């Protein structure tokens, strides 16, 4: 079947089944274009929490679909490829975190949403890249914090807040692969370009930034500013949305360390295809199944983040 036929079948099925498709900005352009809603990790969690669909199909990775299941366990949550994981989330297991807490006792555990459900169940509060600073600032000023699993976002929020934070040594293979030298070279060739950096990037790359923020933050930045060129240091799927909002600007994907001319795609995000979405909606599989006890343990920390995000809405 051709892509166009899959797309019309998907549109018909989602109406019949009262289903919505939520897509992350790192999905391919064709998937972003058919989604009911495209967003960053925070917006997707919020959208899952506040909607009336019976089925949510997640065009994203497993931790995102599992977060939706934690927030609304009564809904059917579908993930078109159950192997769409996340190297960052997988870098910290529950047993490893137990040991890390044992050697760093008495700290509030803050888990990045890019973590497994088992880790969320052990956390006091969750954050995303869009609200991490607000979440940390919502905690008592003299309290000590343990942050998992991203070392780069962890060091970024420590710099921004000045809080006592110990950080798990995990990293995202996409965001750690941007080359500071390559970005400087690109800036030399395009001196008018502003450098936009995701906080999952290493400190050497963050130091070059004109703007640091989540994918949604970057998008707001480019849409609301008149600069003519941007160097984008995050997964290049976001550039599709940047072009939709402002076609007049030039968007240059930041170069990788290993293969400077190859796209720095997240291979987990890019396992999702239109054909897999069609099959998933048709057969309602793969479906996210989580132990209800685990869901209950993880929900408090996720809801605490959603409540804080309501307070800080619009300030990212
Ligand atoms: P945001 O969606 O919070 O910008 O995070 C990026 C990311 O790595 C998602 O996997
Ligand atoms: Fe995980 Fe990195 Fe891919 Fe995001 S971009 S899903 S953090 S591996």
mmCIF file of C-alpha atoms and ligand atoms in Angstrom:
data_model
loop_
_atom_site.group_PDB
_atom_site.id
_atom_site.type_symbol
_atom_site.label_atom_id
_atom_site.label_comp_id
_atom_site.label_asym_id
_atom_site.label_seq_id
_atom_site.Cartn_x
_atom_site.Cartn_y
_atom_site.Cartn_z
ATOM 1 C CA UNK A 1 0.000 0.000 0.000
ATOM 2 C CA UNK A 2 1.250 3.565 -0.710
ATOM 3 C CA UNK A 3 1.822 6.154 2.062
ATOM 4 C CA UNK A 4 -1.237 8.182 0.923
ATOM 5 C CA UNK A 5 -3.473 5.111 1.287
ATOM 6 C CA UNK A 6 -2.109 4.383 4.757
ATOM 7 C CA UNK A 7 -2.744 8.001 5.736
ATOM 8 C CA UNK A 8 -6.394 7.997 4.638
ATOM 9 C CA UNK A 9 -6.962 4.654 6.390
ATOM 10 C CA UNK A 10 -5.359 6.045 9.566
ATOM 11 C CA UNK A 11 -7.657 9.102 9.440
ATOM 12 C CA UNK A 12 -10.748 6.907 9.052
ATOM 13 C CA UNK A 13 -9.737 4.500 11.840
ATOM 14 C CA UNK A 14 -8.907 7.196 14.358
ATOM 15 C CA UNK A 15 -12.398 8.678 13.981
ATOM 16 C CA UNK A 16 -14.087 5.270 14.286
ATOM 17 C CA UNK A 17 -12.052 4.327 17.340
ATOM 18 C CA UNK A 18 -12.018 7.748 19.076
ATOM 19 C CA UNK A 19 -8.225 7.648 18.948
ATOM 20 C CA UNK A 20 -5.673 10.452 18.846
ATOM 21 C CA UNK A 21 -2.117 10.401 17.570
ATOM 22 C CA UNK A 22 0.454 12.266 19.659
ATOM 23 C CA UNK A 23 3.846 12.770 18.006
ATOM 24 C CA UNK A 24 7.169 14.041 19.315
ATOM 25 C CA UNK A 25 9.117 16.659 17.354
ATOM 26 C CA UNK A 26 11.784 14.036 16.540
ATOM 27 C CA UNK A 27 9.403 12.016 14.371
ATOM 28 C CA UNK A 28 9.711 12.158 10.588
ATOM 29 C CA UNK A 29 7.875 15.020 8.837
ATOM 30 C CA UNK A 30 5.146 12.747 7.370
ATOM 31 C CA UNK A 31 4.266 11.484 10.866
ATOM 32 C CA UNK A 32 4.291 14.985 12.380
ATOM 33 C CA UNK A 33 1.921 16.074 9.586
ATOM 34 C CA UNK A 34 -0.716 13.400 10.310
ATOM 35 C CA UNK A 35 -0.571 13.722 14.115
ATOM 36 C CA UNK A 36 -3.418 15.295 16.079
ATOM 37 C CA UNK A 37 -0.829 16.974 18.230
ATOM 38 C CA UNK A 38 2.959 17.422 17.963
ATOM 39 C CA UNK A 39 4.945 18.473 21.017
ATOM 40 C CA UNK A 40 7.867 18.119 23.375
ATOM 41 C CA UNK A 41 7.898 15.622 26.246
ATOM 42 C CA UNK A 42 6.084 17.992 28.607
ATOM 43 C CA UNK A 43 3.340 18.986 26.171
ATOM 44 C CA UNK A 44 2.778 15.339 25.196
ATOM 45 C CA UNK A 45 2.381 14.310 28.852
ATOM 46 C CA UNK A 46 -0.038 17.230 29.369
ATOM 47 C CA UNK A 47 -1.987 16.307 26.238
ATOM 48 C CA UNK A 48 -2.266 12.694 27.420
ATOM 49 C CA UNK A 49 -3.543 13.901 30.795
ATOM 50 C CA UNK A 50 -6.209 16.267 29.505
ATOM 51 C CA UNK A 51 -8.130 14.692 26.586
ATOM 52 C CA UNK A 52 -11.240 12.583 25.976
ATOM 53 C CA UNK A 53 -9.890 9.956 23.556
ATOM 54 C CA UNK A 54 -10.304 6.241 24.319
ATOM 55 C CA UNK A 55 -7.063 5.351 22.558
ATOM 56 C CA UNK A 56 -3.796 7.303 22.471
ATOM 57 C CA UNK A 57 -1.307 6.236 19.825
ATOM 58 C CA UNK A 58 2.138 7.509 20.673
ATOM 59 C CA UNK A 59 4.455 8.331 17.769
ATOM 60 C CA UNK A 60 7.478 8.548 20.013
ATOM 61 C CA UNK A 61 9.426 6.269 22.318
ATOM 62 C CA UNK A 62 8.486 3.852 25.065
ATOM 63 C CA UNK A 63 9.065 6.082 28.090
ATOM 64 C CA UNK A 64 6.618 8.614 26.588
ATOM 65 C CA UNK A 65 3.919 5.996 25.983
ATOM 66 C CA UNK A 66 4.472 4.577 29.476
ATOM 67 C CA UNK A 67 4.155 8.065 30.981
ATOM 68 C CA UNK A 68 0.765 8.369 29.254
ATOM 69 C CA UNK A 69 -0.243 4.999 30.740
ATOM 70 C CA UNK A 70 0.824 6.186 34.214
ATOM 71 C CA UNK A 71 -1.273 9.356 33.833
ATOM 72 C CA UNK A 72 -4.356 7.661 32.354
ATOM 73 C CA UNK A 73 -4.274 3.920 33.127
ATOM 74 C CA UNK A 74 -7.892 3.510 31.975
ATOM 75 C CA UNK A 75 -6.987 4.412 28.378
ATOM 76 C CA UNK A 76 -5.516 2.125 25.748
ATOM 77 C CA UNK A 77 -2.021 3.406 24.953
ATOM 78 C CA UNK A 78 -0.472 2.174 21.710
ATOM 79 C CA UNK A 79 3.177 2.333 20.619
ATOM 80 C CA UNK A 80 3.695 1.322 16.953
ATOM 81 C CA UNK A 81 7.099 -0.274 17.652
ATOM 82 C CA UNK A 82 7.637 -1.715 21.116
ATOM 83 C CA UNK A 83 11.417 -1.610 20.520
ATOM 84 C CA UNK A 84 11.350 2.209 20.292
ATOM 85 C CA UNK A 85 13.395 2.578 23.470
ATOM 86 C CA UNK A 86 15.797 5.262 24.667
ATOM 87 C CA UNK A 87 19.492 4.788 25.410
ATOM 88 C CA UNK A 88 19.287 7.494 28.095
ATOM 89 C CA UNK A 89 16.328 5.895 29.916
ATOM 90 C CA UNK A 90 18.043 2.493 29.718
ATOM 91 C CA UNK A 91 21.250 3.872 31.268
ATOM 92 C CA UNK A 92 19.803 3.634 34.792
ATOM 93 C CA UNK A 93 18.111 0.523 36.192
ATOM 94 C CA UNK A 94 16.128 0.355 39.443
ATOM 95 C CA UNK A 95 18.848 -1.778 41.117
ATOM 96 C CA UNK A 96 21.559 0.706 40.129
ATOM 97 C CA UNK A 97 19.473 3.632 41.380
ATOM 98 C CA UNK A 98 18.890 1.833 44.708
ATOM 99 C CA UNK A 99 22.678 1.589 45.162
ATOM 100 C CA UNK A 100 23.181 5.226 44.103
ATOM 101 C CA UNK A 101 20.582 6.378 46.660
ATOM 102 C CA UNK A 102 22.246 4.214 49.338
ATOM 103 C CA UNK A 103 25.583 6.022 48.841
ATOM 104 C CA UNK A 104 23.823 9.420 48.601
ATOM 105 C CA UNK A 105 21.144 9.174 51.316
ATOM 106 C CA UNK A 106 18.681 11.896 52.378
ATOM 107 C CA UNK A 107 18.334 13.518 48.958
ATOM 108 C CA UNK A 108 15.132 14.332 47.055
ATOM 109 C CA UNK A 109 15.122 12.110 43.961
ATOM 110 C CA UNK A 110 14.299 14.063 40.791
ATOM 111 C CA UNK A 111 13.945 11.877 37.680
ATOM 112 C CA UNK A 112 13.989 13.184 34.130
ATOM 113 C CA UNK A 113 10.908 12.008 32.226
ATOM 114 C CA UNK A 114 13.367 10.148 29.926
ATOM 115 C CA UNK A 115 13.533 7.293 32.444
ATOM 116 C CA UNK A 116 11.874 3.908 32.886
ATOM 117 C CA UNK A 117 8.644 3.522 34.860
ATOM 118 C CA UNK A 118 10.602 1.654 37.595
ATOM 119 C CA UNK A 119 12.813 4.747 38.043
ATOM 120 C CA UNK A 120 9.769 7.062 38.082
ATOM 121 C CA UNK A 121 8.291 4.861 40.830
ATOM 122 C CA UNK A 122 11.397 5.545 42.951
ATOM 123 C CA UNK A 123 11.404 9.300 42.320
ATOM 124 C CA UNK A 124 9.912 12.076 44.443
ATOM 125 C CA UNK A 125 9.209 14.224 41.398
ATOM 126 C CA UNK A 126 9.636 14.070 37.595
ATOM 127 C CA UNK A 127 10.810 16.842 35.277
ATOM 128 C CA UNK A 128 11.237 17.410 31.554
ATOM 129 C CA UNK A 129 13.822 19.578 29.838
ATOM 130 C CA UNK A 130 11.182 22.345 29.605
ATOM 131 C CA UNK A 131 10.444 22.537 33.344
ATOM 132 C CA UNK A 132 13.592 21.095 35.011
ATOM 133 C CA UNK A 133 14.737 24.439 36.447
ATOM 134 C CA UNK A 134 11.224 25.239 37.762
ATOM 135 C CA UNK A 135 10.911 21.787 39.311
ATOM 136 C CA UNK A 136 14.272 22.145 41.111
ATOM 137 C CA UNK A 137 13.347 25.671 42.262
ATOM 138 C CA UNK A 138 10.049 24.367 43.667
ATOM 139 C CA UNK A 139 12.015 22.235 46.172
ATOM 140 C CA UNK A 140 13.184 23.587 49.569
ATOM 141 C CA UNK A 141 16.208 25.843 49.053
ATOM 142 C CA UNK A 142 18.570 24.029 51.402
ATOM 143 C CA UNK A 143 17.472 20.528 50.416
ATOM 144 C CA UNK A 144 19.869 18.137 48.695
ATOM 145 C CA UNK A 145 18.899 16.634 45.363
ATOM 146 C CA UNK A 146 19.763 13.463 43.452
ATOM 147 C CA UNK A 147 19.092 13.734 39.718
ATOM 148 C CA UNK A 148 18.753 10.823 37.254
ATOM 149 C CA UNK A 149 19.600 9.812 34.557
ATOM 150 C CA UNK A 150 21.055 12.606 32.340
ATOM 151 C CA UNK A 151 24.434 14.014 33.408
ATOM 152 C CA UNK A 152 24.262 16.948 30.994
ATOM 153 C CA UNK A 153 20.795 18.169 31.969
ATOM 154 C CA UNK A 154 21.860 17.518 35.584
ATOM 155 C CA UNK A 155 24.941 19.733 35.314
ATOM 156 C CA UNK A 156 22.893 22.384 33.453
ATOM 157 C CA UNK A 157 20.268 22.640 36.223
ATOM 158 C CA UNK A 158 23.017 22.682 38.865
ATOM 159 C CA UNK A 159 24.616 25.672 37.060
ATOM 160 C CA UNK A 160 21.251 27.445 36.685
ATOM 161 C CA UNK A 161 19.974 26.940 40.229
ATOM 162 C CA UNK A 162 23.169 26.688 42.304
ATOM 163 C CA UNK A 163 21.558 23.812 44.239
ATOM 164 C CA UNK A 164 23.380 20.827 45.787
ATOM 165 C CA UNK A 165 22.683 18.174 43.123
ATOM 166 C CA UNK A 166 24.402 14.808 42.613
ATOM 167 C CA UNK A 167 23.899 13.440 39.130
ATOM 168 C CA UNK A 168 23.683 9.951 37.616
ATOM 169 C CA UNK A 169 26.193 9.459 34.770
ATOM 170 C CA UNK A 170 23.741 8.719 31.930
ATOM 171 C CA UNK A 171 23.636 10.464 28.544
ATOM 172 C CA UNK A 172 21.691 10.580 25.295
ATOM 173 C CA UNK A 173 23.681 9.201 22.341
ATOM 174 C CA UNK A 174 22.218 11.888 20.041
ATOM 175 C CA UNK A 175 22.834 14.962 22.180
ATOM 176 C CA UNK A 176 26.316 13.869 23.323
ATOM 177 C CA UNK A 177 27.327 13.416 19.694
ATOM 178 C CA UNK A 178 27.285 17.111 18.706
ATOM 179 C CA UNK A 179 30.742 18.509 17.993
ATOM 180 C CA UNK A 180 31.667 21.879 19.535
ATOM 181 C CA UNK A 181 34.436 22.272 16.904
ATOM 182 C CA UNK A 182 31.986 21.430 14.101
ATOM 183 C CA UNK A 183 29.475 23.983 15.389
ATOM 184 C CA UNK A 184 32.191 26.670 15.546
ATOM 185 C CA UNK A 185 33.197 25.831 11.965
ATOM 186 C CA UNK A 186 29.571 26.161 10.820
ATOM 187 C CA UNK A 187 29.240 29.462 12.699
ATOM 188 C CA UNK A 188 32.353 30.781 10.894
ATOM 189 C CA UNK A 189 30.749 29.941 7.535
ATOM 190 C CA UNK A 190 27.403 31.431 8.681
ATOM 191 C CA UNK A 191 28.283 34.250 11.073
ATOM 192 C CA UNK A 192 24.671 35.499 11.125
ATOM 193 C CA UNK A 193 23.412 32.179 12.542
ATOM 194 C CA UNK A 194 22.319 31.911 16.184
ATOM 195 C CA UNK A 195 23.195 28.695 18.007
ATOM 196 C CA UNK A 196 20.310 26.822 19.700
ATOM 197 C CA UNK A 197 21.246 24.042 22.109
ATOM 198 C CA UNK A 198 19.236 21.389 23.969
ATOM 199 C CA UNK A 199 20.274 21.015 27.639
ATOM 200 C CA UNK A 200 21.008 17.306 27.073
ATOM 201 C CA UNK A 201 24.133 18.483 25.172
ATOM 202 C CA UNK A 202 27.579 18.535 26.756
ATOM 203 C CA UNK A 203 28.856 21.634 28.534
ATOM 204 C CA UNK A 204 31.328 22.448 25.699
ATOM 205 C CA UNK A 205 28.372 22.718 23.290
ATOM 206 C CA UNK A 206 26.107 24.547 25.772
ATOM 207 C CA UNK A 207 28.794 27.204 26.202
ATOM 208 C CA UNK A 208 28.427 28.145 22.512
ATOM 209 C CA UNK A 209 24.676 28.692 22.758
ATOM 210 C CA UNK A 210 22.724 31.868 22.109
ATOM 211 C CA UNK A 211 19.697 29.994 23.461
ATOM 212 C CA UNK A 212 19.404 26.825 25.592
ATOM 213 C CA UNK A 213 16.034 25.120 25.930
ATOM 214 C CA UNK A 214 13.750 22.184 25.273
ATOM 215 C CA UNK A 215 12.570 21.444 21.749
ATOM 216 C CA UNK A 216 9.378 23.471 22.360
ATOM 217 C CA UNK A 217 11.475 26.298 23.787
ATOM 218 C CA UNK A 218 13.679 26.353 20.667
ATOM 219 C CA UNK A 219 10.612 26.431 18.470
ATOM 220 C CA UNK A 220 9.101 29.369 20.355
ATOM 221 C CA UNK A 221 12.470 31.112 20.103
ATOM 222 C CA UNK A 222 12.812 30.785 16.308
ATOM 223 C CA UNK A 223 9.131 31.557 15.667
ATOM 224 C CA UNK A 224 9.228 34.724 17.737
ATOM 225 C CA UNK A 225 12.492 36.219 16.503
ATOM 226 C CA UNK A 226 13.631 37.786 13.265
ATOM 227 C CA UNK A 227 17.097 36.256 12.871
ATOM 228 C CA UNK A 228 17.730 34.792 9.421
ATOM 229 C CA UNK A 229 19.690 31.634 10.339
ATOM 230 C CA UNK A 230 20.005 29.130 13.181
ATOM 231 C CA UNK A 231 22.367 26.280 14.015
ATOM 232 C CA UNK A 232 20.206 23.651 15.704
ATOM 233 C CA UNK A 233 21.842 21.320 18.256
ATOM 234 C CA UNK A 234 19.090 18.796 18.878
ATOM 235 C CA UNK A 235 17.568 15.947 16.883
ATOM 236 C CA UNK A 236 16.894 17.360 13.386
ATOM 237 C CA UNK A 237 13.204 16.308 13.298
ATOM 238 C CA UNK A 238 12.417 19.638 15.003
ATOM 239 C CA UNK A 239 13.552 21.564 11.893
ATOM 240 C CA UNK A 240 10.335 20.523 10.110
ATOM 241 C CA UNK A 241 8.278 22.471 12.688
ATOM 242 C CA UNK A 242 10.687 25.426 12.575
ATOM 243 C CA UNK A 243 10.227 25.674 8.798
ATOM 244 C CA UNK A 244 6.420 25.426 9.123
ATOM 245 C CA UNK A 245 6.444 28.408 11.484
ATOM 246 C CA UNK A 246 9.093 30.489 9.723
ATOM 247 C CA UNK A 247 9.979 29.420 6.186
ATOM 248 C CA UNK A 248 12.082 32.545 5.590
ATOM 249 C CA UNK A 249 14.932 31.485 7.894
ATOM 250 C CA UNK A 250 17.794 29.016 7.284
ATOM 251 C CA UNK A 251 18.099 26.080 9.705
ATOM 252 C CA UNK A 252 21.431 24.271 9.864
ATOM 253 C CA UNK A 253 21.651 20.956 11.684
ATOM 254 C CA UNK A 254 24.612 21.000 14.086
ATOM 255 C CA UNK A 255 27.339 18.553 12.971
ATOM 256 C CA UNK A 256 28.050 15.227 14.678
ATOM 257 C CA UNK A 257 31.371 14.261 16.239
ATOM 258 C CA UNK A 258 31.619 10.877 14.524
ATOM 259 C CA UNK A 259 30.185 11.501 11.010
ATOM 260 C CA UNK A 260 30.148 15.310 10.503
ATOM 261 C CA UNK A 261 27.938 15.188 7.392
ATOM 262 C CA UNK A 262 25.402 12.574 8.549
ATOM 263 C CA UNK A 263 22.097 13.525 10.206
ATOM 264 C CA UNK A 264 22.164 13.143 13.993
ATOM 265 C CA UNK A 265 18.894 11.173 14.049
ATOM 266 C CA UNK A 266 17.582 9.335 17.113
ATOM 267 C CA UNK A 267 17.368 5.796 15.755
ATOM 268 C CA UNK A 268 14.751 4.909 18.408
ATOM 269 C CA UNK A 269 12.424 7.752 17.391
ATOM 270 C CA UNK A 270 12.964 6.971 13.735
ATOM 271 C CA UNK A 271 11.857 3.314 14.053
ATOM 272 C CA UNK A 272 8.254 4.603 13.885
ATOM 273 C CA UNK A 273 6.818 4.709 10.357
ATOM 274 C CA UNK A 274 3.441 5.506 8.791
ATOM 275 C CA UNK A 275 2.993 1.806 7.960
ATOM 276 C CA UNK A 276 3.638 0.811 11.593
ATOM 277 C CA UNK A 277 1.135 3.449 12.769
ATOM 278 C CA UNK A 278 -1.462 2.004 10.381
ATOM 279 C CA UNK A 279 -0.921 -1.575 11.619
ATOM 280 C CA UNK A 280 -0.858 -0.482 15.240
ATOM 281 C CA UNK A 281 -4.150 1.397 14.973
ATOM 282 C CA UNK A 282 -5.759 -1.418 13.000
ATOM 283 C CA UNK A 283 -4.786 -4.299 15.332
ATOM 284 C CA UNK A 284 -4.491 -2.173 18.524
ATOM 285 C CA UNK A 285 -1.096 -3.720 19.211
ATOM 286 C CA UNK A 286 1.570 -3.230 20.518
ATOM 287 C CA UNK A 287 -0.293 -1.947 23.553
ATOM 288 C CA UNK A 288 1.422 -0.629 26.705
ATOM 289 C CA UNK A 289 0.846 -2.912 29.681
ATOM 290 C CA UNK A 290 2.135 -1.922 33.112
ATOM 291 C CA UNK A 291 1.667 -3.486 36.528
ATOM 292 C CA UNK A 292 -1.056 -1.414 38.308
ATOM 293 C CA UNK A 293 1.043 -1.362 41.493
ATOM 294 C CA UNK A 294 3.956 0.118 39.546
ATOM 295 C CA UNK A 295 1.616 2.669 37.917
ATOM 296 C CA UNK A 296 0.405 3.789 41.363
ATOM 297 C CA UNK A 297 3.959 4.137 42.666
ATOM 298 C CA UNK A 298 5.018 6.244 39.665
ATOM 299 C CA UNK A 299 1.893 8.404 39.417
ATOM 300 C CA UNK A 300 2.509 10.672 42.427
ATOM 301 C CA UNK A 301 5.860 11.900 41.069
ATOM 302 C CA UNK A 302 4.435 12.496 37.567
ATOM 303 C CA UNK A 303 1.350 14.318 38.905
ATOM 304 C CA UNK A 304 3.539 16.483 41.107
ATOM 305 C CA UNK A 305 5.355 17.624 37.961
ATOM 306 C CA UNK A 306 2.093 18.256 36.073
ATOM 307 C CA UNK A 307 0.823 20.404 38.965
ATOM 308 C CA UNK A 308 4.021 22.473 39.006
ATOM 309 C CA UNK A 309 3.891 22.864 35.222
ATOM 310 C CA UNK A 310 0.380 24.346 35.519
ATOM 311 C CA UNK A 311 1.777 26.991 37.862
ATOM 312 C CA UNK A 312 4.664 27.779 35.498
ATOM 313 C CA UNK A 313 2.676 27.372 32.258
ATOM 314 C CA UNK A 314 3.904 29.689 29.553
ATOM 315 C CA UNK A 315 7.185 30.531 31.249
ATOM 316 C CA UNK A 316 9.556 28.082 29.545
HETATM 317 P P1 LIG B 1 12.146 17.434 25.004
HETATM 318 O O1 LIG B 1 11.029 16.838 24.264
HETATM 319 O O2 LIG B 1 11.800 17.671 26.439
HETATM 320 O O3 LIG B 1 12.745 18.624 24.378
HETATM 321 O O4 LIG B 1 13.322 16.314 25.120
HETATM 322 C C1 LIG B 1 14.026 15.854 24.079
HETATM 323 C C2 LIG B 1 14.229 14.400 24.098
HETATM 324 O O5 LIG B 1 15.312 13.902 24.144
HETATM 325 C C3 LIG B 1 13.082 13.555 24.009
HETATM 326 O O6 LIG B 1 13.500 12.259 23.906
HETATM 327 FE FE1 LIG B 2 16.312 8.998 24.185
HETATM 328 FE FE2 LIG B 2 18.083 10.695 23.151
HETATM 329 FE FE3 LIG B 2 16.394 9.459 21.546
HETATM 330 FE FE4 LIG B 2 15.498 11.352 23.214
HETATM 331 S S1 LIG B 2 16.884 11.641 21.503
HETATM 332 S S2 LIG B 2 14.563 9.336 22.823
HETATM 333 S S3 LIG B 2 16.853 11.024 24.960
HETATM 334 S S4 LIG B 2 17.987 8.477 22.804
#
